[in-house]
């Protein structure tokens, strides 16, 4: 799993940190997918957008590891029929845990909540795909 161990506190704190981190990852992955769908509609190549994002303020781990379109990142699940590195089912589970924590604490997470809704719907039919395959949902909405 992780290459670095970070002590987060009492028992359960590590799990709490994990669901918070995966909520961030889900929101990032959706934003990345939205950008690539928009780029397609604008006539930009995936490689051009990848080069801009990774050289500018949109740069993040998710785009380097889980670029949702084939080509720019040879090891991305998009280049392997979205065979999971981290499945949609697992992302959906972690987002459910994050939303449970939001409800239990009274915190607010409007983007996390929206991501949880998107992944719950996507997981209903595509739980076995990598979570970066969520681009299929966004592309379908754009084409509707």
PDB file of C-alpha atoms in Angstrom, residues 6-20 101:
ATOM      1  CA  UNK A   6       2.327   8.463   9.207  1.00  0.00           C
ATOM      2  CA  UNK A   7       1.157   8.211  12.806  1.00  0.00           C
ATOM      3  CA  UNK A   8      -2.223   9.950  12.896  1.00  0.00           C
ATOM      4  CA  UNK A   9      -3.180   9.498  16.535  1.00  0.00           C
ATOM      5  CA  UNK A  10      -5.334   7.088  18.495  1.00  0.00           C
ATOM      6  CA  UNK A  11      -6.802   3.864  17.149  1.00  0.00           C
ATOM      7  CA  UNK A  12      -9.018   4.611  14.162  1.00  0.00           C
ATOM      8  CA  UNK A  13      -7.283   7.864  13.250  1.00  0.00           C
ATOM      9  CA  UNK A  14      -5.465   6.246  10.343  1.00  0.00           C
ATOM     10  CA  UNK A  15      -8.743   4.979   8.905  1.00  0.00           C
ATOM     11  CA  UNK A  16     -10.217   8.457   9.307  1.00  0.00           C
ATOM     12  CA  UNK A  17      -7.266   9.949   7.439  1.00  0.00           C
ATOM     13  CA  UNK A  18      -7.646   7.339   4.696  1.00  0.00           C
ATOM     14  CA  UNK A  19     -11.293   8.153   3.999  1.00  0.00           C
ATOM     15  CA  UNK A  20     -10.518  11.886   4.032  1.00  0.00           C
ATOM     16  CA  UNK A 101     -18.260  10.602   9.099  1.00  0.00           C
TER      17      UNK A 101
END
